[in-house]
GROMACS .gro file of C-alpha atoms in nm:
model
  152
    1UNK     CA    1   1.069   0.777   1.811
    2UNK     CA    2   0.992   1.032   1.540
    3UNK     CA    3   1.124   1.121   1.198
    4UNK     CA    4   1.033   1.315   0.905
    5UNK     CA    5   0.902   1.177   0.597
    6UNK     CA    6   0.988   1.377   0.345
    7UNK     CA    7   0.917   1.352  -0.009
    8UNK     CA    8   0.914   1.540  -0.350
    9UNK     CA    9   0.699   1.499  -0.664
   10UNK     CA   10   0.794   1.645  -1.022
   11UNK     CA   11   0.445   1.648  -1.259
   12UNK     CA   12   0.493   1.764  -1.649
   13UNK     CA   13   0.140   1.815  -1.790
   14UNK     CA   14   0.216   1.819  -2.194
   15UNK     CA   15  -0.100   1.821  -2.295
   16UNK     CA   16  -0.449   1.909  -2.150
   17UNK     CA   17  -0.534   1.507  -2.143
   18UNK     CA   18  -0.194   1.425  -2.007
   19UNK     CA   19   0.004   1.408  -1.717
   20UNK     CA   20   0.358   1.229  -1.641
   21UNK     CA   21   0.480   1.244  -1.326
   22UNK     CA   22   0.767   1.079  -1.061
   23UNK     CA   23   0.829   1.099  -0.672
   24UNK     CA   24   1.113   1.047  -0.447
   25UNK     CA   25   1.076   1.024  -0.074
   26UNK     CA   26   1.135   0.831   0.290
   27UNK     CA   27   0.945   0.726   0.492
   28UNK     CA   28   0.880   0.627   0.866
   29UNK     CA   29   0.556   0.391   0.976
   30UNK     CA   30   0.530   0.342   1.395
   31UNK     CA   31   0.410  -0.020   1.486
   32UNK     CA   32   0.070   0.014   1.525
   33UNK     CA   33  -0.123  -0.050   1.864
   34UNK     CA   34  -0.302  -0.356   1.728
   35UNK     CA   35   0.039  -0.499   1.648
   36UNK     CA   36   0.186  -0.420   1.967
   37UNK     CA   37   0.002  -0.435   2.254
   38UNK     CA   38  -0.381  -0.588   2.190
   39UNK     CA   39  -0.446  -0.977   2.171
   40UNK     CA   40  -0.728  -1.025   1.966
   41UNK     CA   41  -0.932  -1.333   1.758
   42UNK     CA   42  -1.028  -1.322   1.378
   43UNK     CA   43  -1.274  -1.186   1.288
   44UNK     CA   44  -1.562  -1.414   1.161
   45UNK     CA   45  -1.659  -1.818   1.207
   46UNK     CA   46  -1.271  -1.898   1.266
   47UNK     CA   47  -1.245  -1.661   1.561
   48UNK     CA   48  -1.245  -1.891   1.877
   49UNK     CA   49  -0.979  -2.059   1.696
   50UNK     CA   50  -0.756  -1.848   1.472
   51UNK     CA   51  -0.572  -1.590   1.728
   52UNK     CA   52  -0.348  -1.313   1.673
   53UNK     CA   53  -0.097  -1.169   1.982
   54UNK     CA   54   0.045  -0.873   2.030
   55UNK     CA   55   0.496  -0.816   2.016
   56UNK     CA   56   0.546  -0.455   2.213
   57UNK     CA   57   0.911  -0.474   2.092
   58UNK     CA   58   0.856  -0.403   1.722
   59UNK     CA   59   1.064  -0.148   1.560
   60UNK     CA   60   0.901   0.131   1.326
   61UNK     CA   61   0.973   0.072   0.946
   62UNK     CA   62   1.233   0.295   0.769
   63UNK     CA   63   1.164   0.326   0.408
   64UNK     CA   64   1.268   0.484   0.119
   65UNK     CA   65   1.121   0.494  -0.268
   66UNK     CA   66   1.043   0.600  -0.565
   67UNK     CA   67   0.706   0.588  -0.739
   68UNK     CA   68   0.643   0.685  -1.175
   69UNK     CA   69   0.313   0.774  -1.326
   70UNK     CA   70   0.063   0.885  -1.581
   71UNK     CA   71  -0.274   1.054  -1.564
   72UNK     CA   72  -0.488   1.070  -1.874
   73UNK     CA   73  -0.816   1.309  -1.849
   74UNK     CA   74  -1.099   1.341  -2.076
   75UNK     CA   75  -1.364   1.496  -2.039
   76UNK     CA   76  -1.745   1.522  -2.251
   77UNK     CA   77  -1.617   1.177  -2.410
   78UNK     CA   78  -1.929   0.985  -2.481
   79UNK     CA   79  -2.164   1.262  -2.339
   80UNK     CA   80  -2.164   1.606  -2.259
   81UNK     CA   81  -2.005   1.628  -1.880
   82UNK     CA   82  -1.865   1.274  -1.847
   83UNK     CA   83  -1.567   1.209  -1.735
   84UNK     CA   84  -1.296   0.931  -1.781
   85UNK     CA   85  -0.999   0.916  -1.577
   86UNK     CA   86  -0.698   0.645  -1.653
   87UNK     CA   87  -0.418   0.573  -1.361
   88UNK     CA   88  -0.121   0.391  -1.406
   89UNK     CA   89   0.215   0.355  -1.202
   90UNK     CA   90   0.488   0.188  -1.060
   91UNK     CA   91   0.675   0.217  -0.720
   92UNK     CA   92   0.967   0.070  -0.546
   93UNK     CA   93   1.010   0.072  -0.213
   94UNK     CA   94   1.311  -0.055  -0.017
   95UNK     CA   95   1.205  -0.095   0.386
   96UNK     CA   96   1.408  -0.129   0.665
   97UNK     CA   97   1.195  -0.407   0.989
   98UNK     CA   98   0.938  -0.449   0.753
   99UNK     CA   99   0.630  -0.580   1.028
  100UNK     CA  100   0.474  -0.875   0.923
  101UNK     CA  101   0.236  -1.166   1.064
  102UNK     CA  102   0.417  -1.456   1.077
  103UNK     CA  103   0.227  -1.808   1.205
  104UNK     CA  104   0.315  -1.957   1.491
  105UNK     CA  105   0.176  -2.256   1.700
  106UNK     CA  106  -0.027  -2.232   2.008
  107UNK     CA  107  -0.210  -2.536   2.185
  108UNK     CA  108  -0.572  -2.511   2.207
  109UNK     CA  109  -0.627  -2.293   1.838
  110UNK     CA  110  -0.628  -2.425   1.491
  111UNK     CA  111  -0.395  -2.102   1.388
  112UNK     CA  112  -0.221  -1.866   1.533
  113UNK     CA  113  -0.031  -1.523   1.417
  114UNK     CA  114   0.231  -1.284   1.600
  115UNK     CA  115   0.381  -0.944   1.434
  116UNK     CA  116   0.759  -0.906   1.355
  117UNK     CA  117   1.016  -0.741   1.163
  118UNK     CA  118   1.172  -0.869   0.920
  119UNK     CA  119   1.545  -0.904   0.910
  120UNK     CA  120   1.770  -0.683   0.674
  121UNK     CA  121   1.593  -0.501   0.397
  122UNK     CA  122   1.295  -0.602   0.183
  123UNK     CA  123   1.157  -0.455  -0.109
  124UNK     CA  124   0.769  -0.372  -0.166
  125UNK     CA  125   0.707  -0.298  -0.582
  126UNK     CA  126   0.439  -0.320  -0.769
  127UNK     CA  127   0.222  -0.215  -1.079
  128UNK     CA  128  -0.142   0.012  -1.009
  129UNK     CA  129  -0.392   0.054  -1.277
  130UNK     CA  130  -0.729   0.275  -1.206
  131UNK     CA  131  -0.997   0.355  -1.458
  132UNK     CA  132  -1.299   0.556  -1.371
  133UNK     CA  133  -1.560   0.676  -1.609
  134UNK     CA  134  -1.839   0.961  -1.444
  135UNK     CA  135  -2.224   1.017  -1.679
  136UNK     CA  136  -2.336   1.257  -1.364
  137UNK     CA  137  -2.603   0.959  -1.343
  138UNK     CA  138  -2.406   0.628  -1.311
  139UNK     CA  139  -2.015   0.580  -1.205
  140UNK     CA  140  -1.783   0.308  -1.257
  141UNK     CA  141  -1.458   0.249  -1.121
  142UNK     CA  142  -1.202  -0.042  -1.148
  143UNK     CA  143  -0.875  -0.093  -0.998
  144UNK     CA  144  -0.577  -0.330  -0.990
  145UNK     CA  145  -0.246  -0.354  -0.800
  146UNK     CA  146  -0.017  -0.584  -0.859
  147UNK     CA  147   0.283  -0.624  -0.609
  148UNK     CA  148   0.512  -0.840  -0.529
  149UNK     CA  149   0.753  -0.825  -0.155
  150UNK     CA  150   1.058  -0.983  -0.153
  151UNK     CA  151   1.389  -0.979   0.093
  152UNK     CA  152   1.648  -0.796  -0.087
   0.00000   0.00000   0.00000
């Protein structure tokens, strides 16, 4: 299959330190080839008996969403050339066979996982905070995401 994902982003910068900005757009995400056609084991200690099989007859995801946002810059803050850079935003996204491990049972393995879609329409949101502060000698950076999927 293919499709176009288009999508549009409108950015007011009111300041010099300050940027607001919000995006619409679809979107289109092919099953991947480790979803649909490789068997493989987990990764680690729990390999030989946590498996994960393959379904070749996923459909692609179908999304559409919306994401809203602000970007705060300042620069020479503490020192002359540092940096600090502050992140925030939230996104909705409504998505049509979202793919998803689901557990199944098979004799012989403690666990194991196959990929499907789910049915009808569920929606991915969440919160993302970023903070990252650059002295030219040292650099920090912390992130969080918060999300949350639910059928709609």
């Amino acid at each position: 299959e293919t499709a176009l994902s288009p999508k549009v982003t409108l950015a007011a910068r009111p300041t010099d330190w300050f940027q607001v900005y919000g995006s619409y757009g679809l979107g289109f995400r092919p099953p991947a080839i480790t979803e649909t056609l490789m068997a493989n084991r987990h990764p680690g200690v729990v390999g030989n008996i946590v498996r994960f099989f393959p379904n070749p007859f996923l459909d692609p995801e179908r999304s559409e969403g919306w994401e809203a946002g602000a970007n705060l810059v300042f620069d020479d803050l503490l020192r002359s050339g540092d940096k600090l850079r502050l992140k925030g935003a939230y996104y909705e996204n409504d998505i049509e066979n979202y793919i998803v491990a689901v557990q199944g049972t098979c004799p012989g393995v403690l666990a194991c996982f196959f990929f499907r879609n789910m049915d009808g329409m569920s929606q991915v949101n969440g919160l993302e905070l970023e903070a990252n502060y650059d002295a030219g000698f040292a650099f920090a950076a912390v992130m969080w995401c918060g999300k949350d999927r639910s059928p709609m």
